[in-house]
Coordinates of C-alpha atoms and ligand atoms in Angstrom, one line a residue:
Chain A
M1 CA 18.5 206.6 9.4
P2 CA 19.0 204.3 6.2
A3 CA 17.7 200.8 6.5
A4 CA 21.4 199.6 6.6
S5 CA 20.8 196.5 8.2
D6 CA 18.0 194.8 10.4
A7 CA 20.4 194.4 13.2
L8 CA 19.2 195.3 16.7
V9 CA 22.4 196.1 18.0
R10 CA 25.3 197.6 15.9
A11 CA 28.7 198.5 17.4
R12 CA 31.6 200.3 15.3
S13 CA 34.8 200.7 17.2
L14 CA 32.9 200.7 20.5
T15 CA 35.2 201.7 23.2
K16 CA 35.0 202.1 26.8
R17 CA 37.8 203.5 29.1
F18 CA 37.9 204.0 32.8
N19 CA 40.2 206.6 33.3
A20 CA 43.4 205.3 31.5
F21 CA 42.3 201.6 31.6
T22 CA 40.7 200.3 28.3
A23 CA 37.9 198.0 29.3
V24 CA 36.5 197.6 25.6
D25 CA 39.0 198.2 22.8
G26 CA 37.2 199.2 19.6
I27 CA 35.1 196.4 18.9
D28 CA 32.7 195.6 15.9
F29 CA 29.7 193.4 16.1
E30 CA 26.1 193.2 15.0
V31 CA 23.2 191.6 16.7
P32 CA 20.6 190.1 14.3
A33 CA 16.8 190.4 15.3
G34 CA 15.7 187.1 16.6
G35 CA 17.5 184.3 18.0
S36 CA 20.2 184.8 20.7
F37 CA 23.6 186.2 20.6
G38 CA 26.6 185.1 22.9
F39 CA 29.5 187.2 24.4
L40 CA 31.9 184.5 25.5
G41 CA 34.9 185.4 27.5
P42 CA 37.0 184.8 30.6
N43 CA 36.8 187.1 33.7
G44 CA 37.8 190.7 32.9
A45 CA 37.3 190.5 29.0
G46 CA 35.0 193.4 29.0
K47 CA 31.6 191.6 28.7
T48 CA 29.8 193.4 31.3
S49 CA 31.3 196.8 30.2
T50 CA 29.8 196.1 26.8
M51 CA 26.4 195.0 28.1
R52 CA 26.2 198.3 30.2
M53 CA 27.0 200.3 27.3
I54 CA 24.3 198.6 25.2
A55 CA 21.7 198.9 28.1
C56 CA 22.4 202.8 28.4
A57 CA 23.7 202.3 32.0
S58 CA 27.2 203.6 31.0
P59 CA 28.4 206.1 28.6
V60 CA 30.3 205.1 25.2
T61 CA 33.8 206.5 25.4
S62 CA 34.2 206.4 21.7
G63 CA 32.9 204.6 18.6
E64 CA 29.6 204.0 17.4
L65 CA 26.6 202.1 18.8
R66 CA 23.1 201.9 17.8
V67 CA 20.4 199.8 19.7
I68 CA 17.1 199.1 18.1
G69 CA 18.2 201.7 15.6
M70 CA 18.6 204.5 18.2
D71 CA 21.6 206.2 19.9
P72 CA 22.3 205.6 23.7
R73 CA 23.5 209.0 23.9
T74 CA 20.5 210.8 22.9
D75 CA 17.7 208.3 23.3
A76 CA 18.3 206.3 26.3
R77 CA 14.9 206.5 27.7
E78 CA 13.3 205.2 24.4
I79 CA 15.7 202.4 24.3
K80 CA 15.3 201.6 27.8
A81 CA 11.7 201.4 27.5
R82 CA 12.2 198.5 25.0
L83 CA 14.9 196.6 26.6
G84 CA 15.1 193.9 29.4
V85 CA 18.2 193.8 31.5
V86 CA 19.3 191.0 33.6
P87 CA 22.5 192.3 35.2
Q88 CA 25.4 190.2 36.4
I89 CA 25.0 191.2 40.0
D90 CA 21.3 190.9 41.1
N91 CA 19.7 194.1 42.1
L92 CA 16.2 192.9 43.2
D93 CA 14.4 195.0 45.8
Q94 CA 15.2 193.3 49.1
E95 CA 12.5 195.3 50.8
L96 CA 9.7 194.2 48.7
T97 CA 7.9 190.7 48.2
V98 CA 8.3 188.8 44.9
R99 CA 5.2 190.0 43.4
E100 CA 5.8 193.4 44.4
N101 CA 9.4 193.4 42.9
L102 CA 7.6 192.6 39.5
E103 CA 4.7 195.0 39.8
M104 CA 6.6 198.0 41.1
Y105 CA 9.3 197.5 38.4
A106 CA 6.3 197.6 35.8
R107 CA 5.4 201.0 37.3
Y108 CA 8.8 202.3 36.7
F109 CA 7.9 201.6 33.0
D110 CA 4.7 203.5 33.3
I111 CA 2.7 200.3 32.9
P112 CA -0.9 200.6 34.3
A113 CA -1.3 198.9 37.6
A114 CA -3.8 196.3 36.4
V115 CA -1.7 195.5 33.5
A116 CA 1.2 195.2 35.8
R117 CA -0.7 192.6 38.1
Q118 CA -1.8 190.6 35.2
R119 CA 1.8 190.5 33.7
A120 CA 3.3 189.8 36.9
S121 CA 1.0 186.7 37.5
E122 CA 1.8 185.3 34.1
L123 CA 5.5 185.8 34.4
L124 CA 5.6 184.3 37.9
E125 CA 4.1 181.3 36.4
F126 CA 6.6 181.3 33.4
V127 CA 9.6 181.3 35.8
Q128 CA 7.8 178.8 38.4
L129 CA 7.6 180.9 41.1
A130 CA 4.0 181.5 41.4
E131 CA 4.1 179.9 45.1
R132 CA 6.4 182.2 46.3
A133 CA 4.7 185.5 45.1
K134 CA 4.1 186.6 48.6
D135 CA 7.4 185.9 50.0
Q136 CA 10.3 188.4 50.6
V137 CA 13.1 188.2 48.2
E138 CA 16.0 187.8 50.5
P139 CA 15.5 184.2 51.5
L140 CA 15.2 182.8 47.8
S141 CA 17.8 180.5 46.5
G142 CA 20.2 181.8 44.0
G143 CA 18.5 180.3 41.3
M144 CA 15.1 181.7 42.1
K145 CA 16.5 184.9 42.4
R146 CA 17.8 184.7 39.0
R147 CA 14.4 183.6 37.7
L148 CA 12.8 186.4 39.3
T149 CA 15.3 188.8 37.9
I150 CA 14.4 187.5 34.3
A151 CA 10.9 187.8 35.0
R152 CA 11.3 191.1 35.9
A153 CA 13.2 192.0 32.8
L154 CA 10.4 190.7 30.8
I155 CA 7.6 192.9 32.6
N156 CA 7.7 195.6 29.6
E157 CA 7.5 192.8 27.0
P158 CA 11.0 193.9 25.6
E159 CA 12.3 193.4 22.1
L160 CA 15.9 192.7 23.4
V161 CA 16.8 191.0 26.6
I162 CA 20.2 191.3 27.8
L163 CA 21.3 188.8 30.1
D164 CA 24.8 189.0 31.9
E165 CA 25.9 185.7 33.1
P166 CA 22.6 184.5 33.8
T167 CA 23.6 181.1 35.2
T168 CA 26.9 181.9 37.2
G169 CA 27.2 180.3 40.6
L170 CA 23.9 178.4 40.1
D171 CA 24.1 174.3 40.3
P172 CA 23.4 172.3 37.3
Q173 CA 19.8 171.5 38.1
A174 CA 19.1 175.3 38.4
R175 CA 21.1 176.0 35.1
H176 CA 19.1 173.6 33.3
L177 CA 15.9 175.1 34.4
L178 CA 17.1 178.6 33.2
W179 CA 18.4 177.4 29.9
E180 CA 14.8 175.9 29.2
R181 CA 13.3 179.1 30.1
L182 CA 15.5 181.0 27.8
Y183 CA 15.0 178.6 25.0
Q184 CA 11.4 179.3 25.5
L185 CA 11.8 183.0 25.6
K186 CA 13.6 182.8 22.2
R187 CA 11.0 180.8 20.7
R188 CA 8.4 183.4 21.6
G189 CA 10.3 185.8 19.3
A190 CA 12.6 187.7 21.6
T191 CA 16.3 188.5 20.7
L192 CA 18.8 187.5 23.6
I193 CA 22.2 188.9 24.3
I194 CA 23.9 186.4 26.7
T195 CA 27.2 186.7 28.1
T196 CA 28.8 183.7 29.8
H197 CA 32.3 182.0 30.5
Y198 CA 30.7 178.7 30.4
M199 CA 31.1 177.2 26.8
D200 CA 28.5 174.6 27.3
E201 CA 26.0 177.5 27.9
A202 CA 27.1 179.3 24.9
E203 CA 26.9 176.1 22.8
Q204 CA 23.5 175.4 24.2
L205 CA 22.0 178.9 24.0
C206 CA 23.5 180.9 21.5
D207 CA 22.9 180.8 17.6
R208 CA 25.9 183.2 17.2
L209 CA 28.7 184.5 19.4
V210 CA 31.6 186.4 19.6
V211 CA 34.8 185.5 21.9
M212 CA 36.0 188.2 23.7
D213 CA 39.4 188.4 25.2
K214 CA 41.4 191.4 26.8
A215 CA 38.8 193.9 25.7
R216 CA 38.7 192.8 22.1
I217 CA 36.7 190.4 20.0
V218 CA 38.9 187.6 18.9
A219 CA 36.4 185.6 16.7
E220 CA 32.7 185.5 15.6
G221 CA 30.4 182.9 14.3
S222 CA 28.0 180.2 15.2
P223 CA 29.3 177.6 17.8
R224 CA 29.5 175.1 15.0
Q225 CA 31.2 177.6 12.6
L226 CA 33.9 178.4 15.2
I227 CA 34.7 174.8 16.1
D228 CA 34.9 174.1 12.5
Q229 CA 37.2 176.8 11.9
Y230 CA 39.5 176.9 14.9
S231 CA 39.5 173.4 16.0
T232 CA 39.5 169.5 14.9
R233 CA 36.5 167.3 14.9
E234 CA 37.7 165.5 17.8
V235 CA 40.1 165.8 20.7
L236 CA 42.1 163.2 22.4
E237 CA 42.7 164.1 26.0
L238 CA 45.7 162.1 27.7
R239 CA 46.9 162.2 31.3
L240 CA 50.6 161.1 31.3
P241 CA 52.4 160.0 34.3
D242 CA 54.2 163.0 35.8
A243 CA 57.7 161.6 35.6
D244 CA 57.4 161.7 31.9
R245 CA 56.4 165.1 31.5
G246 CA 60.1 166.2 30.7
R247 CA 61.1 163.5 28.6
R248 CA 58.1 163.6 26.2
N249 CA 59.7 165.6 23.7
G250 CA 59.0 164.6 20.3
Q251 CA 57.2 161.4 21.4
L252 CA 53.8 162.6 20.2
D253 CA 55.0 164.2 17.0
G254 CA 52.9 163.5 14.0
L255 CA 50.1 161.9 15.9
A256 CA 47.7 165.1 15.6
D257 CA 47.2 168.3 13.8
R258 CA 48.0 170.3 16.8
I259 CA 49.1 169.5 20.5
E260 CA 48.1 171.6 23.5
E261 CA 50.0 171.1 26.8
L262 CA 48.1 171.9 29.8
P263 CA 49.3 171.7 33.4
D264 CA 47.1 168.7 34.0
R265 CA 46.4 167.1 30.6
T266 CA 47.8 167.0 27.1
L267 CA 45.3 167.7 24.3
L268 CA 45.6 166.0 20.9
Y269 CA 43.6 167.8 18.0
T270 CA 42.5 165.4 15.4
D271 CA 39.7 164.4 13.2
D272 CA 39.8 160.7 14.5
G273 CA 40.6 160.5 18.2
E274 CA 40.3 156.9 18.4
R275 CA 43.1 156.4 15.7
A276 CA 45.5 158.7 17.4
L277 CA 44.8 156.7 20.5
D278 CA 45.9 153.6 19.0
A279 CA 49.0 155.3 17.5
V280 CA 49.8 156.5 21.0
H281 CA 49.4 152.6 22.2
A282 CA 51.5 151.6 19.3
R283 CA 54.3 153.9 20.2
Q284 CA 53.9 152.3 23.7
I285 CA 53.8 155.8 25.2
P286 CA 52.9 155.1 29.0
V287 CA 49.3 156.9 29.5
E288 CA 47.4 157.2 32.8
S289 CA 44.0 157.8 31.2
A290 CA 42.8 158.7 27.9
L291 CA 39.5 160.2 26.6
V292 CA 38.1 161.0 23.1
R293 CA 35.7 163.7 22.7
R294 CA 34.1 166.2 20.4
S295 CA 35.8 169.6 20.2
S296 CA 34.0 172.5 22.0
L297 CA 34.2 176.2 22.1
E298 CA 36.6 175.5 25.1
D299 CA 39.1 174.4 22.3
V300 CA 38.4 177.3 20.3
F301 CA 39.3 179.5 23.2
L302 CA 42.3 178.0 23.8
R303 CA 43.6 177.9 20.4
L304 CA 42.8 181.7 19.9
T305 CA 44.2 182.8 23.0
G306 CA 46.5 180.1 24.4
R307 CA 44.7 179.9 27.7
T308 CA 41.7 178.1 29.0
L309 CA 38.3 179.8 29.8
V310 CA 37.6 179.0 33.1
E311 CA 40.9 179.0 35.2
Chain B
M1 CA 6.8 220.4 30.0
Q2 CA 10.1 219.1 31.1
R3 CA 9.1 219.6 34.6
S4 CA 5.7 218.2 34.6
G5 CA 7.3 215.2 32.6
S6 CA 9.7 214.5 35.8
L7 CA 6.8 214.3 38.2
A8 CA 5.0 211.2 37.1
P9 CA 8.2 209.1 37.1
A10 CA 9.3 210.6 40.4
A11 CA 6.1 209.6 41.9
R12 CA 6.9 206.1 41.1
V13 CA 10.0 206.3 43.1
F14 CA 7.7 207.8 45.9
L15 CA 5.5 204.8 45.6
R16 CA 8.1 202.3 46.0
N17 CA 9.2 204.2 49.4
W18 CA 5.4 203.8 50.4
L19 CA 5.1 200.2 49.7
V20 CA 8.0 199.6 52.2
Y21 CA 6.7 201.9 54.6
R22 CA 3.1 201.0 54.8
R23 CA 4.2 197.9 56.7
I24 CA 5.7 199.8 59.5
W25 CA 3.7 203.3 59.5
Y26 CA 1.9 202.7 62.7
R27 CA 5.3 202.0 64.3
S28 CA 6.8 204.9 62.9
L29 CA 4.0 207.2 63.9
F30 CA 4.0 205.8 67.5
F31 CA 7.7 206.7 67.9
G32 CA 7.1 210.0 66.2
F33 CA 4.8 210.6 69.0
L34 CA 6.8 209.1 71.8
Q35 CA 10.1 210.7 71.3
P36 CA 9.0 214.4 71.7
F37 CA 6.8 213.5 74.4
M38 CA 9.3 212.2 76.5
F39 CA 11.9 214.9 75.5
L40 CA 9.4 217.6 76.5
T41 CA 8.4 215.8 79.9
A42 CA 12.1 215.3 80.6
M43 CA 13.8 218.6 79.8
G44 CA 10.7 220.9 79.4
V45 CA 8.9 219.9 82.5
G46 CA 11.6 218.4 84.5
L47 CA 14.6 220.7 83.9
G48 CA 12.5 223.7 82.5
G49 CA 10.8 223.6 86.0
L50 CA 14.3 224.7 87.7
L51 CA 14.7 227.3 85.2
V52 CA 11.8 229.7 86.2
A53 CA 14.2 232.5 87.5
S54 CA 15.8 232.5 83.8
R55 CA 12.6 233.4 81.8
A56 CA 14.0 236.5 80.7
A57 CA 17.0 234.6 78.9
F58 CA 14.3 232.6 77.0
G59 CA 12.5 235.7 75.8
G60 CA 10.2 235.6 78.8
L61 CA 9.0 232.3 77.9
D62 CA 8.8 229.4 80.0
Y63 CA 11.7 227.1 79.1
I64 CA 9.3 224.4 77.4
H65 CA 8.1 226.9 75.2
F66 CA 11.4 227.8 74.0
L67 CA 12.6 224.3 73.7
G68 CA 9.5 222.6 72.2
P69 CA 9.3 224.4 68.7
G70 CA 13.5 224.4 68.8
L71 CA 13.3 220.7 69.1
L72 CA 10.8 220.4 66.0
A73 CA 13.6 222.0 63.8
A74 CA 16.2 219.8 65.1
T75 CA 14.2 216.5 64.5
A76 CA 13.5 217.8 61.0
M77 CA 17.3 217.8 60.6
Q78 CA 17.8 214.5 62.3
V79 CA 15.0 212.6 60.3
A80 CA 16.4 214.2 57.0
T81 CA 19.8 213.2 57.9
F82 CA 18.9 209.6 58.9
E83 CA 16.9 209.0 55.7
S84 CA 19.6 210.3 53.4
T85 CA 22.6 208.6 54.5
Y86 CA 22.5 204.8 54.9
P87 CA 19.2 204.2 53.1
I88 CA 20.5 206.3 50.1
M89 CA 24.0 204.5 50.3
N90 CA 22.2 201.1 50.3
K91 CA 20.2 202.2 47.2
I92 CA 23.3 203.4 45.4
M93 CA 25.9 200.6 46.5
W94 CA 24.6 197.4 48.6
G95 CA 21.1 196.9 47.3
R96 CA 21.6 198.5 43.9
N97 CA 18.1 199.8 43.9
Y98 CA 19.1 202.8 41.7
E99 CA 20.7 200.7 39.0
A100 CA 17.4 198.8 38.8
M101 CA 15.4 201.9 38.5
L102 CA 17.8 203.3 36.1
S103 CA 17.6 200.1 33.6
T104 CA 14.0 201.4 33.2
P105 CA 12.9 204.7 31.5
L106 CA 13.5 206.5 34.9
G107 CA 16.5 208.9 35.2
T108 CA 18.6 209.9 38.2
R109 CA 16.6 213.4 38.3
H110 CA 13.4 211.5 38.9
I111 CA 15.2 209.4 41.8
V112 CA 16.3 212.7 43.3
L113 CA 12.9 214.1 43.0
G114 CA 11.0 211.1 44.2
E115 CA 13.3 210.7 47.3
L116 CA 12.9 214.3 48.3
G117 CA 9.0 214.1 47.9
W118 CA 9.3 211.0 50.2
I119 CA 11.2 212.8 52.7
G120 CA 9.0 215.8 52.5
F121 CA 6.0 213.5 53.2
R122 CA 7.7 211.7 56.1
L123 CA 8.7 215.1 57.6
A124 CA 5.3 216.5 57.2
T125 CA 3.7 213.6 59.3
V126 CA 6.7 214.1 61.7
A127 CA 5.6 218.0 62.1
A128 CA 2.0 217.0 62.4
I129 CA 2.4 214.7 65.2
F130 CA 4.9 217.0 66.8
L131 CA 2.4 219.8 66.8
V132 CA -0.2 217.3 68.5
V133 CA 2.4 216.9 71.2
L134 CA 3.2 220.4 71.6
T135 CA -0.6 221.3 71.8
I136 CA -0.8 218.7 74.5
F137 CA 1.7 220.6 76.4
R138 CA -0.2 223.8 75.6
I139 CA 2.9 225.2 73.6
T140 CA 1.0 225.9 70.2
A141 CA -0.4 229.4 70.3
T142 CA -2.7 230.0 67.2
P143 CA -3.6 228.2 64.1
I144 CA -0.7 229.9 62.6
A145 CA 1.6 227.1 64.2
L146 CA 0.4 224.9 61.3
L147 CA 2.7 226.7 59.0
A148 CA 5.3 225.1 61.0
V149 CA 4.6 222.0 59.0
P150 CA 5.9 223.3 55.7
V151 CA 8.7 225.0 57.1
T152 CA 9.8 221.9 58.7
V153 CA 9.5 220.1 55.3
L154 CA 11.6 222.9 53.8
T155 CA 14.3 222.7 56.5
G156 CA 14.3 218.9 55.9
W157 CA 14.7 219.2 52.1
G158 CA 17.8 221.3 52.7
F159 CA 19.3 218.6 54.9
S160 CA 18.2 215.8 52.9
A161 CA 19.2 217.1 49.6
S162 CA 22.8 218.1 50.6
L163 CA 23.3 215.0 52.4
I164 CA 22.1 213.0 49.3
A165 CA 24.8 215.0 47.5
F166 CA 27.3 214.0 49.9
T167 CA 26.3 210.2 50.0
A168 CA 26.7 210.1 46.1
T169 CA 30.4 210.8 46.6
Q170 CA 31.0 208.3 49.2
R171 CA 32.6 204.7 48.4
N172 CA 31.8 203.4 51.9
D173 CA 29.9 204.6 55.0
L174 CA 32.9 205.9 57.0
G175 CA 32.2 209.6 55.9
F176 CA 29.0 209.3 57.6
S177 CA 30.3 209.0 61.2
W178 CA 32.4 212.1 60.4
I179 CA 29.4 213.9 59.3
F180 CA 27.3 212.9 62.2
R181 CA 30.3 213.9 64.7
F182 CA 31.3 217.0 63.4
V183 CA 28.3 218.5 61.6
I184 CA 24.9 217.0 62.8
N185 CA 25.5 216.8 66.4
P186 CA 27.2 220.2 66.8
L187 CA 24.4 221.6 65.1
F188 CA 22.0 219.8 67.2
L189 CA 23.7 221.4 70.4
F190 CA 24.5 224.8 69.3
S191 CA 21.9 226.0 66.9
G192 CA 19.5 227.7 69.3
T193 CA 17.4 224.5 70.0
F194 CA 18.1 224.2 73.7
F195 CA 19.2 227.7 74.6
P196 CA 19.6 231.1 73.0
L197 CA 22.6 231.8 70.9
T198 CA 23.2 234.8 73.2
Q199 CA 24.5 232.2 75.8
L200 CA 27.5 231.5 73.6
P201 CA 30.7 233.4 73.2
A202 CA 30.7 235.9 70.2
P203 CA 32.6 234.3 67.5
L204 CA 30.6 231.1 68.2
Q205 CA 27.4 233.0 68.1
V206 CA 28.3 234.3 64.5
A207 CA 29.1 230.6 63.5
A208 CA 25.8 229.4 64.8
W209 CA 24.1 232.3 63.3
A210 CA 25.2 231.0 59.9
T211 CA 23.8 227.4 60.2
P212 CA 20.7 226.2 58.3
L213 CA 19.2 224.8 61.7
F214 CA 19.5 228.2 63.5
H215 CA 17.3 229.8 60.9
A216 CA 14.9 226.8 61.0
A217 CA 14.5 226.9 64.7
E218 CA 13.9 230.9 64.7
L219 CA 11.2 230.6 62.0
I220 CA 9.4 227.6 63.4
R221 CA 9.7 229.1 67.0
G222 CA 8.0 232.3 65.6
L223 CA 5.2 230.3 64.0
I224 CA 4.4 228.1 66.7
L225 CA 4.3 230.7 69.4
N226 CA 3.0 233.6 67.1
R227 CA 5.9 235.7 67.9
L228 CA 7.2 236.1 64.4
D229 CA 9.5 239.1 63.9
P230 CA 8.3 240.4 60.6
A231 CA 11.9 242.2 60.0
T232 CA 13.9 238.7 60.4
A233 CA 11.4 236.1 59.3
P234 CA 11.6 236.7 55.6
L235 CA 15.6 236.3 55.9
H236 CA 15.1 233.1 57.7
L237 CA 12.9 231.9 55.1
L238 CA 15.2 233.0 52.3
Y239 CA 18.1 231.3 53.9
L240 CA 16.0 227.9 54.0
V241 CA 15.1 228.0 50.4
V242 CA 18.4 228.8 49.2
F243 CA 19.8 226.0 51.2
A244 CA 17.2 223.6 49.8
A245 CA 17.7 224.9 46.3
V246 CA 21.5 224.4 46.3
G247 CA 21.3 221.1 48.0
V248 CA 18.9 220.0 45.4
A249 CA 21.0 221.1 42.4
L250 CA 24.1 219.4 44.1
A251 CA 22.3 216.1 44.6
D252 CA 20.9 216.1 41.1
R253 CA 24.6 216.6 39.7
N254 CA 26.3 214.2 42.1
L255 CA 23.8 211.3 41.8
A256 CA 23.8 211.6 37.8
R257 CA 27.8 211.3 38.0
R258 CA 27.8 208.6 40.3
M259 CA 25.6 206.4 38.6
R260 CA 26.9 206.9 35.0
A261 CA 30.3 205.2 35.4
Ligands
ATP401 N1 33.6 201.2 37.1 C1 34.8 200.7 36.7 N2 35.8 201.3 37.0 C2 37.3 200.7 36.4 N3 37.3 199.8 36.1 C3 36.4 199.0 35.5 C4 34.9 199.4 35.9 N4 34.1 198.5 35.6 C5 35.0 197.4 35.0 N5 36.2 197.7 35.1 C6 37.4 196.9 34.5 O1 37.2 196.5 33.2 C7 37.6 195.3 32.9 C8 36.5 194.6 32.2 O2 35.3 194.3 33.2 P1 34.1 193.9 32.9 O3 33.3 193.7 34.0 O4 33.4 194.3 31.5 O5 34.5 192.3 32.4 P2 33.6 190.9 32.2 O6 34.0 190.4 31.0 O7 32.3 191.3 32.6 O8 34.2 190.2 33.4 P3 33.5 188.9 34.5 O9 33.4 187.7 33.7 O10 34.4 188.8 35.5 O11 32.2 189.4 34.6 C9 38.3 194.6 34.1 O12 39.4 194.8 34.3 C10 37.6 195.6 35.3 O13 38.3 195.6 36.3
MG402 MG1 30.9 190.7 33.9

């Protein structure tokens, strides 16, 4: 294989079909070694389908896919030996204890028992579950199960860790703890692929990301680049009285580079939100509430697809 | 090369089941003893005592001698069936154990081999305890009876592999009650476990003759009572080997299809 790139994962026209339905529609991307790479997209965008192909859990329908320089069609065993996988739906072994989950999983990788015990202890410390080592898995909280799944994914010291919605369903505290652990993991040199439909998560964790929608990639870049490219520096969010909704035509014209009408809010995209707000007041437009904030990936997504990310 | 390469990974699937089982093994052994003990007391001693006039129909045997070995064959079927339906469905769908295993270097073939190895181990313990019970009732004739252990395992593999193959095609557990009602229960009742097939109407005799449990019951009975018929025994054995081989091939194929969506 030519040393074409130092990408850990490379996809060309990657496609996944379930019978007639196309879940991933000819996408191209490259995940560089080191750092973390995000797949941001709404429900059904095709994130999990893509992750499962990378993890050799689901056959590629067509197109080219290389993972750590190998082909999932022929080298699945070798690839899987070097991957860590955190699936969207937990698949911890409910009949084993916390520690047994790690040690047994290590045995599946042919890791000797003594090494498995050692690594299990370190990883339980790392995800702050050492006190629960002897407990059954079932009564753990959602966040603890997620942390255990991450610890399990690290048992074979993988070069590449795939995390499919690592924090969905967790409360903010549990999410922040997880983010912090993932950040540590990245600093140790692992490459992470993270899917999420939380834009704050993507902004926090991802060095680069692709935005997926309806089986396709609609944009790619660092969070900063995407925001610069597809949005303005600031956003003025207005809540206007319902009665005015219909009669607002033209009232706001010229106050911003772009205006988005959402069911509950109106968004004015501009590099200077405060000035836009002053102008709104100057025109004596009645406003229930107003907020000036920086642009986020949410705005990028809205711009690209005309829809909000989390319905 | 390929084959020996499959055994070490399969052994880890076996090990996983052992980790779970070792917490309950004594319970399992206790019930493994209690069940045949009660059955043989009730039906062998209690009911069989009333059948002394019919010894000719049971090949000149006391009823309990006819029943005991047949019951071992039927137990092999039941244990294999139980272990290969809901628990396998759980590992495919509800608990997703196989998904987790398959994200490691393990493949579906290792899973099938590991599960069958486990079933084999379970059935060997079931058969061993059963032989103890049969010996208490003075049913075992000679040490040849020990050969009933591998035949019980072989019988269980046939049922287990076939049911793993079936389970791998199912999207919910509705199919199981169908299998229990229309396959397992009729086999249990009409395969020469409780009475000789000659008691059945001729067409049913032919049907029963074609079932795996009949051949298992005949072979196990012959071994335990040391009354093996050298003319038919190899055929019974051949039937069970083919049954298991076809089952394993189907299980391997169906589980691979199921897990690679
Ligand atoms: N095994 C399957 N059979 C048929 N269709 C499937 C299968 N798996 C996924 N799909 C469909 O493919 C599409 C993409 O699903 P996928 O799970 O990849 O999306 P996702 O981006 O991960 O969404 P979410 O955020 O909800 O997890 C969906 O419409 C889904 O219904
Ligand atoms: Mg998903």
